[in-house]
Amino acid sequence: MIPKISWKPRAVRQLPLLALFLLTTDLAWSLDNPPWGNITTEVGPDAEVPGWFINLGITGARAMITKEEPTRLKVMFVFKKSPAFGKLEMGDKITGANKNSFTTAHKFGYGVGKFGYQGPIMEFGNALEESQGKLAGKLVLDVLRGDQKLKVELQVPVKYGAFSETYPFKCKKSDLLLKESCDWLSKAQLPDGTWSSRPHINAFAAMALLGSGDKRHLSEVRKAMKAMAERTGGTESHGLPVWDYTLYGTALAEYYLITRENWVLKELEEINQWLVLAQQGAITPPETEHISGGFGHGFYTKGANGYGGMCITTAQAMTAWSLMERCGIPVDRARLAAAHEFIAKGTNEIGYVWYADAVGGDGYADMGRTGASAVAHYVDAVGSPKFTSFSKRNARCIGKNPDTFIDTHGSPLLGLAWTGLGAATDPASLRKLMDHNRWAFSLSQCPDGSFYYQPNRDNNPQDYTAGPRLAATAATALVLSIKEKKLQITGATPVILPKIAKLL
């Protein structure tokens, strides 16, 4: 049974100014507030690392960059039995790699002109990629150890090789990384079918396994989908349920379009009803003050936890609705149009999507919202030329500004997944994004088949403390699964089923 919910929308409830201040200052790091020694985790092998440091790929070393020496990587930890163990020591300063000195200073802070990782992080990642390919595993580092200048040679694994020019397509390294990351996610799944209490991790992990096309993981995907269905019963209004309903709606719809398991349809209709209730102002009683079409954290009932519509959650709702429509679930097109208008009001001339229904400037910042919008408009079941054009505008914005791929707001790994998926809706834009960030995949790779959550400019410590490799592996695997084109959001042949007159 689908529960009936009485609801009256109301004006947006604003967070207290102090809460907004803390939200924006505590997470971001600047010249004086890096996360290095302040945040640790108790999860997995990273529990022994005494801080949140930069992962130097499969070398096994972790490092940081200081304000005083922005062109050097200072070694802070080395895992045992890794290529760097016994070669690098804590306190070593890496000043160059493979005969190239690091000369570009790392940019601290947050904002246009500060985004991107040009400098020692990117240069080390590029050197590591080179070493895994044409240098046959040989990585030579320039190191300062006290007053000594040393050449330290590491031998890194060569089984991955280097990325092809067309990666993740037609690329043996991408194939192997996707397989290993999905196997890692399979082992990390909890008995109840989830991976975490965080919905983006659950949705991305499940869709990565489903999108990989590897039938070995179907039982795990089904278990995850059942868990998501249990968490979207249609009555929640407090907390942050919009993330669950939009992300889980997307995942369940993708699952149904591949498996056609009838039990999913009732779950999708429950989510559809919740989205109708949670949307602001698409169908508005006279007393409603805020008319927008957007989605915030929860219902706009008295006492609900929501502080206005956001473009990211609105784009996720659009994606869920459009995929439901492909499943045959009747969706109110007027509501989809209202959600689009909300996002359009927050999109500038270059196609960049700002936080809410207002343009924040003619530049850009993190691309997660822009990517989510590109996907939302791309999967529209009707194939509206207006939506198709909007999607391309978003995707091309990412392609022209690829430097914030792993450098995003709030939950960088949520942003990473949507940025990659959004760029993929336009092949030329995806190519530009992947070419600029080839180094990033090599640098975040871990020896156990997982990927690591690198510190960035607007950190969400919850994703780190919950598991430094969990969200990163789920998001990265989902991006790599683009090459398989198994999901509607990764470019599968569109499936549009007849409308269901009566749910089974």
XYZ file of C-alpha atoms in Angstrom:
504
model
C 0.000 0.000 0.000
C 1.201 3.505 -0.825
C 0.595 5.726 2.224
C -1.436 8.901 1.905
C 0.327 11.974 3.179
C -1.315 15.289 3.925
C 0.930 18.180 3.022
C 0.814 21.902 2.533
C 3.845 23.676 1.108
C 5.021 26.834 2.777
C 7.697 29.477 2.515
C 11.323 28.452 2.610
C 12.718 28.075 6.099
C 16.134 29.700 6.340
C 19.024 28.329 8.336
C 20.279 30.667 11.051
C 23.094 32.875 9.838
C 25.522 31.295 12.308
C 24.677 27.809 10.996
C 25.288 28.932 7.421
C 28.590 30.488 8.457
C 29.735 27.286 10.160
C 28.585 25.175 7.219
C 30.680 27.156 4.777
C 33.763 27.664 6.899
C 34.270 24.400 8.739
C 34.404 22.217 5.628
C 36.599 24.348 3.402
C 40.331 24.543 3.842
C 42.458 27.503 2.973
C 46.014 28.666 3.541
C 45.582 28.419 7.280
C 43.215 25.466 7.561
C 44.403 22.350 5.699
C 42.991 19.009 6.907
C 46.351 17.259 7.221
C 46.678 16.415 10.897
C 43.203 17.385 12.060
C 41.124 14.514 10.671
C 41.677 10.771 10.977
C 39.601 7.652 10.414
C 39.114 4.365 12.211
C 38.096 2.491 9.066
C 40.267 0.065 7.101
C 43.998 0.299 6.473
C 43.862 4.102 6.627
C 43.205 3.909 10.374
C 46.955 3.698 10.965
C 47.630 6.904 9.026
C 47.983 9.867 11.438
C 46.014 12.336 9.322
C 44.200 13.060 6.091
C 47.006 13.247 3.559
C 47.461 13.056 -0.206
C 47.639 9.501 -1.503
C 50.593 9.106 -3.891
C 48.986 6.317 -5.857
C 50.184 2.733 -5.540
C 53.592 3.833 -4.234
C 52.151 3.415 -0.720
C 53.226 6.889 0.411
C 51.088 9.720 1.790
C 52.148 13.356 1.722
C 51.100 16.910 2.412
C 51.923 20.355 1.025
C 52.752 23.249 3.319
C 52.091 26.923 2.857
C 55.814 27.602 3.201
C 56.851 25.074 0.516
C 54.016 24.856 -2.041
C 56.139 23.087 -4.677
C 57.112 20.132 -2.487
C 55.374 16.984 -1.287
C 56.306 16.246 2.311
C 56.112 12.524 3.122
C 53.954 11.877 6.196
C 53.377 8.130 6.075
C 54.445 5.011 4.154
C 52.507 1.747 4.185
C 54.474 -1.412 4.905
C 55.111 -3.796 2.009
C 54.551 -0.992 -0.493
C 56.993 0.160 -3.213
C 57.898 3.219 -1.114
C 58.512 1.299 2.113
C 62.182 1.400 3.047
C 62.839 3.909 0.269
C 61.005 7.020 1.479
C 61.071 8.264 5.070
C 58.722 10.459 7.030
C 59.805 14.061 6.566
C 61.300 13.503 3.108
C 60.450 16.287 0.698
C 59.786 15.191 -2.886
C 60.872 17.988 -5.217
C 60.586 16.290 -8.593
C 59.932 13.050 -10.456
C 61.365 11.361 -13.548
C 63.903 14.134 -14.226
C 61.332 16.923 -13.927
C 61.485 19.307 -10.978
C 58.235 20.538 -9.458
C 58.147 24.237 -10.318
C 54.467 25.207 -10.162
C 53.233 26.130 -6.691
C 50.091 24.464 -5.343
C 47.174 26.872 -5.010
C 45.531 27.058 -1.595
C 42.077 28.492 -0.965
C 38.762 28.166 -2.781
C 37.378 30.023 -5.796
C 37.930 30.807 -9.453
C 41.649 31.120 -10.071
C 42.398 28.694 -7.242
C 40.678 25.566 -8.534
C 42.668 22.700 -9.963
C 45.756 20.824 -8.918
C 48.425 22.174 -11.214
C 51.613 21.862 -9.209
C 53.286 19.015 -7.341
C 50.103 16.916 -6.978
C 49.328 16.824 -10.694
C 53.007 16.562 -11.664
C 53.558 13.566 -9.396
C 50.405 11.908 -10.755
C 51.547 12.392 -14.335
C 54.978 10.977 -13.500
C 53.396 7.933 -11.859
C 51.246 7.331 -14.929
C 54.353 7.610 -17.111
C 56.211 5.138 -14.890
C 53.445 2.552 -15.098
C 53.546 2.802 -18.876
C 56.576 3.530 -21.020
C 59.081 3.547 -18.118
C 58.262 -0.087 -17.245
C 57.609 0.561 -13.540
C 60.608 2.778 -12.815
C 59.769 5.930 -10.825
C 62.738 8.142 -9.926
C 62.099 10.821 -7.311
C 64.175 13.857 -6.373
C 64.165 13.941 -2.581
C 65.450 16.298 0.073
C 66.267 14.413 3.284
C 67.487 17.014 5.685
C 70.366 18.679 3.825
C 70.887 15.725 1.477
C 69.712 15.722 -2.117
C 68.843 12.152 -3.121
C 67.630 10.195 -6.114
C 65.163 7.603 -4.846
C 64.103 4.924 -7.296
C 60.825 3.061 -6.770
C 59.574 0.083 -8.718
C 55.806 0.321 -9.120
C 53.527 -2.418 -10.495
C 53.236 -2.557 -14.278
C 50.217 -4.847 -14.602
C 47.928 -1.848 -15.114
C 50.086 -0.075 -17.674
C 49.079 3.421 -18.729
C 45.690 4.699 -19.775
C 44.980 4.589 -23.503
C 44.363 7.800 -25.422
C 40.651 6.936 -25.498
C 40.231 5.824 -21.878
C 37.965 4.677 -20.325
C 36.982 3.294 -23.742
C 39.200 0.695 -25.425
C 41.590 0.744 -22.491
C 43.003 -2.325 -20.724
C 43.891 -0.301 -17.649
C 40.335 1.017 -17.324
C 38.975 -2.514 -17.758
C 41.172 -3.834 -14.959
C 40.483 -0.901 -12.637
C 36.730 -1.274 -13.090
C 36.880 -4.991 -12.383
C 39.033 -4.564 -9.285
C 36.998 -1.674 -7.893
C 33.727 -3.587 -8.365
C 35.219 -6.643 -6.673
C 36.318 -4.389 -3.805
C 32.809 -2.913 -3.513
C 31.351 -6.408 -3.523
C 33.460 -7.363 -0.512
C 32.695 -4.077 1.267
C 28.908 -4.500 1.093
C 27.250 -4.816 4.509
C 24.914 -7.690 5.417
C 21.832 -5.465 5.085
C 22.677 -4.688 1.448
C 23.999 -1.169 1.984
C 27.553 0.109 2.151
C 26.974 3.120 4.369
C 24.332 5.326 5.954
C 25.154 7.838 3.210
C 22.758 7.485 0.242
C 25.137 8.631 -2.489
C 27.582 5.872 -1.547
C 24.851 3.229 -1.676
C 23.378 4.436 -4.957
C 26.708 4.910 -6.719
C 28.108 1.574 -5.529
C 24.994 -0.322 -6.644
C 24.857 1.449 -10.014
C 28.573 0.874 -10.570
C 28.113 -2.864 -10.034
C 25.024 -2.877 -12.244
C 26.639 -0.668 -14.871
C 29.784 -2.783 -15.043
C 27.858 -5.473 -16.875
C 29.511 -8.107 -14.702
C 26.792 -10.674 -13.933
C 28.764 -11.945 -10.937
C 27.525 -8.919 -9.013
C 23.795 -9.130 -9.787
C 22.933 -10.759 -6.457
C 24.693 -7.944 -4.593
C 22.916 -5.349 -6.713
C 19.523 -6.944 -6.004
C 20.282 -6.949 -2.282
C 21.220 -3.271 -2.458
C 18.047 -2.397 -4.370
C 15.903 -4.145 -1.757
C 17.663 -2.139 0.944
C 17.040 1.112 -0.929
C 13.376 0.224 -1.352
C 13.042 -0.276 2.403
C 14.417 3.205 2.990
C 11.949 5.004 0.712
C 8.566 4.252 2.245
C 6.969 7.578 1.417
C 6.397 9.163 4.841
C 9.706 10.783 5.799
C 9.770 14.564 6.045
C 12.432 15.309 8.655
C 16.173 15.028 8.200
C 17.599 15.009 4.681
C 15.398 12.455 2.873
C 15.559 14.139 -0.527
C 18.981 12.570 -1.068
C 17.620 9.077 -0.470
C 14.530 9.480 -2.626
C 16.237 11.065 -5.610
C 19.330 8.854 -5.651
C 17.513 5.638 -4.793
C 14.772 6.450 -7.310
C 17.432 6.735 -9.995
C 19.111 3.469 -8.995
C 15.848 1.511 -8.734
C 14.676 2.754 -12.128
C 17.960 1.737 -13.758
C 17.612 -1.676 -12.115
C 14.065 -2.149 -13.380
C 14.979 -1.199 -16.954
C 17.619 -3.940 -16.955
C 15.866 -6.692 -14.963
C 12.106 -5.896 -15.368
C 11.438 -7.228 -11.869
C 7.846 -6.157 -11.201
C 8.282 -5.520 -7.471
C 10.311 -2.425 -8.348
C 7.335 -0.638 -9.928
C 5.469 -0.158 -6.645
C 8.627 1.166 -5.059
C 9.087 3.651 -7.882
C 5.501 4.852 -7.544
C 6.041 5.430 -3.823
C 9.106 7.532 -4.635
C 7.151 9.351 -7.332
C 4.473 10.306 -4.787
C 7.117 11.476 -2.323
C 8.704 13.685 -4.986
C 5.316 15.198 -5.800
C 4.857 16.093 -2.137
C 8.371 17.425 -1.687
C 8.544 19.666 -4.740
C 8.134 23.349 -4.089
C 5.445 25.226 -5.930
C 4.820 23.204 -9.085
C 1.129 23.003 -8.185
C 0.647 25.707 -5.615
C -2.223 26.481 -3.217
C -2.986 30.218 -2.954
C -1.396 30.549 0.500
C 2.004 29.339 -0.680
C 4.600 32.092 -0.712
C 7.530 30.335 -2.373
C 6.908 29.160 -5.930
C 9.948 27.558 -7.494
C 9.693 23.908 -8.613
C 12.884 23.019 -6.766
C 13.709 20.409 -4.137
C 15.244 21.026 -0.730
C 16.272 18.707 2.047
C 12.783 17.609 3.058
C 9.053 18.350 2.863
C 8.052 21.930 3.461
C 5.776 21.018 6.352
C 5.959 22.679 9.726
C 9.129 21.650 11.519
C 10.683 19.905 8.520
C 14.409 20.176 7.980
C 14.830 22.056 4.730
C 16.257 25.425 3.848
C 15.181 26.017 0.312
C 15.515 24.395 -3.059
C 18.934 23.360 -4.369
C 19.937 22.691 -7.957
C 21.740 19.441 -7.143
C 18.745 17.787 -5.487
C 16.407 19.223 -8.102
C 18.534 17.717 -10.883
C 18.575 14.369 -9.087
C 14.767 14.504 -8.805
C 14.499 15.258 -12.519
C 16.725 12.267 -13.300
C 14.655 9.955 -11.117
C 11.414 11.185 -12.672
C 12.656 10.846 -16.240
C 13.911 7.314 -15.605
C 10.603 6.430 -13.937
C 8.858 7.665 -17.056
C 11.053 5.354 -19.119
C 9.883 2.548 -16.820
C 6.253 3.328 -17.674
C 5.429 5.184 -14.449
C 3.086 8.115 -15.231
C 4.971 11.320 -14.392
C 3.490 14.797 -14.356
C 5.346 16.631 -17.144
C 4.383 19.981 -15.638
C 6.426 19.074 -12.580
C 9.430 18.123 -14.687
C 9.127 21.449 -16.479
C 8.942 23.299 -13.148
C 12.095 21.536 -11.933
C 13.845 22.507 -15.163
C 12.838 26.136 -14.736
C 14.277 26.150 -11.213
C 17.639 24.907 -12.530
C 17.519 27.233 -15.534
C 17.193 30.238 -13.228
C 20.452 29.209 -11.561
C 22.384 28.537 -14.781
C 24.635 31.194 -16.283
C 25.537 31.869 -19.903
C 28.386 29.350 -20.030
C 26.112 26.574 -18.781
C 27.401 26.522 -15.212
C 24.785 25.625 -12.572
C 24.966 27.586 -9.337
C 23.623 26.548 -5.929
C 19.943 27.509 -6.288
C 17.548 29.412 -8.554
C 19.782 32.460 -8.956
C 22.964 33.001 -10.953
C 25.976 33.587 -8.720
C 28.184 35.081 -11.424
C 29.466 34.541 -14.950
C 32.293 32.196 -13.883
C 32.249 28.709 -12.409
C 33.157 26.667 -9.346
C 32.713 22.951 -8.706
C 30.919 21.078 -11.503
C 28.833 18.495 -9.631
C 25.581 20.414 -10.006
C 26.327 21.118 -13.664
C 26.976 17.442 -14.309
C 23.798 16.393 -12.500
C 21.828 18.847 -14.629
C 23.420 17.509 -17.811
C 22.327 13.972 -16.880
C 18.839 15.056 -15.796
C 18.129 16.748 -19.116
C 19.853 14.028 -21.137
C 17.625 11.206 -19.874
C 14.342 13.031 -20.433
C 12.093 10.292 -21.814
C 10.265 12.567 -24.254
C 13.499 13.720 -25.828
C 12.614 17.397 -25.668
C 14.909 19.452 -27.957
C 14.896 22.132 -25.257
C 16.188 19.681 -22.673
C 18.714 18.157 -25.089
C 20.155 21.582 -25.839
C 20.341 22.404 -22.126
C 22.179 19.151 -21.425
C 24.785 19.885 -24.088
C 25.272 23.377 -22.692
C 25.989 21.903 -19.247
C 28.310 19.198 -20.581
C 30.304 21.634 -22.698
C 30.782 23.865 -19.672
C 32.457 20.910 -17.935
C 34.615 20.164 -20.978
C 35.822 23.764 -21.168
C 36.529 23.917 -17.422
C 37.788 20.451 -16.430
C 39.917 21.516 -13.469
C 37.317 21.027 -10.705
C 36.633 17.339 -11.401
C 37.928 16.198 -7.984
C 37.824 19.664 -6.469
C 34.170 20.141 -5.590
C 31.869 21.429 -2.867
C 30.438 19.640 0.161
C 30.771 16.028 -0.937
C 33.497 16.018 -3.587
C 32.797 12.391 -4.457
C 29.136 13.118 -5.099
C 30.415 15.875 -7.376
C 32.976 13.635 -9.041
C 30.363 11.085 -10.079
C 27.907 13.632 -11.451
C 30.644 15.592 -13.201
C 31.887 12.481 -14.993
C 28.402 11.285 -15.890
C 27.380 14.743 -17.042
C 30.417 15.181 -19.270
C 29.741 11.774 -20.808
C 26.485 13.042 -22.312
C 28.707 14.869 -24.826
C 31.663 12.726 -26.020
C 33.911 15.686 -26.843
C 33.417 17.144 -23.362
C 34.134 13.811 -21.706
C 37.368 13.547 -23.662
C 38.516 16.957 -22.433
C 37.613 16.120 -18.835
C 39.372 12.758 -18.844
C 42.486 14.028 -20.631
C 42.961 16.820 -18.093
C 42.476 14.482 -15.136
C 44.358 11.368 -16.230
C 46.778 11.923 -13.334
C 43.960 11.965 -10.757
C 42.937 8.349 -11.272
C 46.527 7.155 -10.965
C 47.094 9.208 -7.830
C 43.949 8.048 -6.008
C 44.465 4.344 -6.814
C 45.255 2.041 -3.880
C 46.965 -1.381 -4.088
C 43.879 -3.252 -2.825
C 41.655 -2.438 -5.818
C 40.076 0.617 -4.221
C 40.405 4.366 -4.729
C 41.091 6.995 -2.079
C 39.308 10.208 -1.122
C 41.935 12.880 -1.717
C 41.820 16.091 0.335
C 40.418 18.948 -1.717
C 39.359 22.566 -1.326
C 35.974 22.028 0.289
C 36.259 18.816 2.251
C 33.410 16.808 3.708
C 35.103 14.991 6.579
C 32.126 12.661 7.028
C 32.939 10.844 3.784
C 36.531 10.486 4.962
C 35.831 9.272 8.474
C 33.104 6.893 7.200
C 35.701 5.238 4.980
C 38.423 7.016 2.973
C 38.120 4.447 0.198
C 34.393 3.753 0.171
C 32.828 6.802 -1.462
C 35.869 7.293 -3.694
C 35.703 3.742 -5.013
C 31.943 3.887 -5.607
C 32.156 7.192 -7.473
C 35.237 6.239 -9.492
C 33.826 2.847 -10.460
C 30.619 4.502 -11.628
C 32.582 6.936 -13.795
C 34.693 4.109 -15.241
C 31.512 2.127 -15.983
C 30.630 4.763 -18.566
C 32.647 2.682 -21.018
C 30.128 -0.184 -20.760
C 27.052 1.956 -21.564
C 24.783 -0.386 -19.610
C 22.811 2.258 -17.711
C 20.535 4.909 -19.150
C 22.648 7.544 -17.386
C 25.833 6.161 -18.972
C 24.565 6.140 -22.543
C 22.687 2.852 -22.947
C 20.228 2.649 -25.833
C 17.150 4.475 -24.509
C 14.401 2.227 -23.183
C 10.956 3.824 -23.034
C 8.222 1.428 -21.928
C 4.470 1.973 -22.383
C 2.742 3.738 -19.507
C 1.432 1.444 -16.804
C -2.312 1.955 -16.369
C -2.436 0.051 -13.114
C 0.459 -0.998 -10.940
C 0.814 -4.728 -10.314
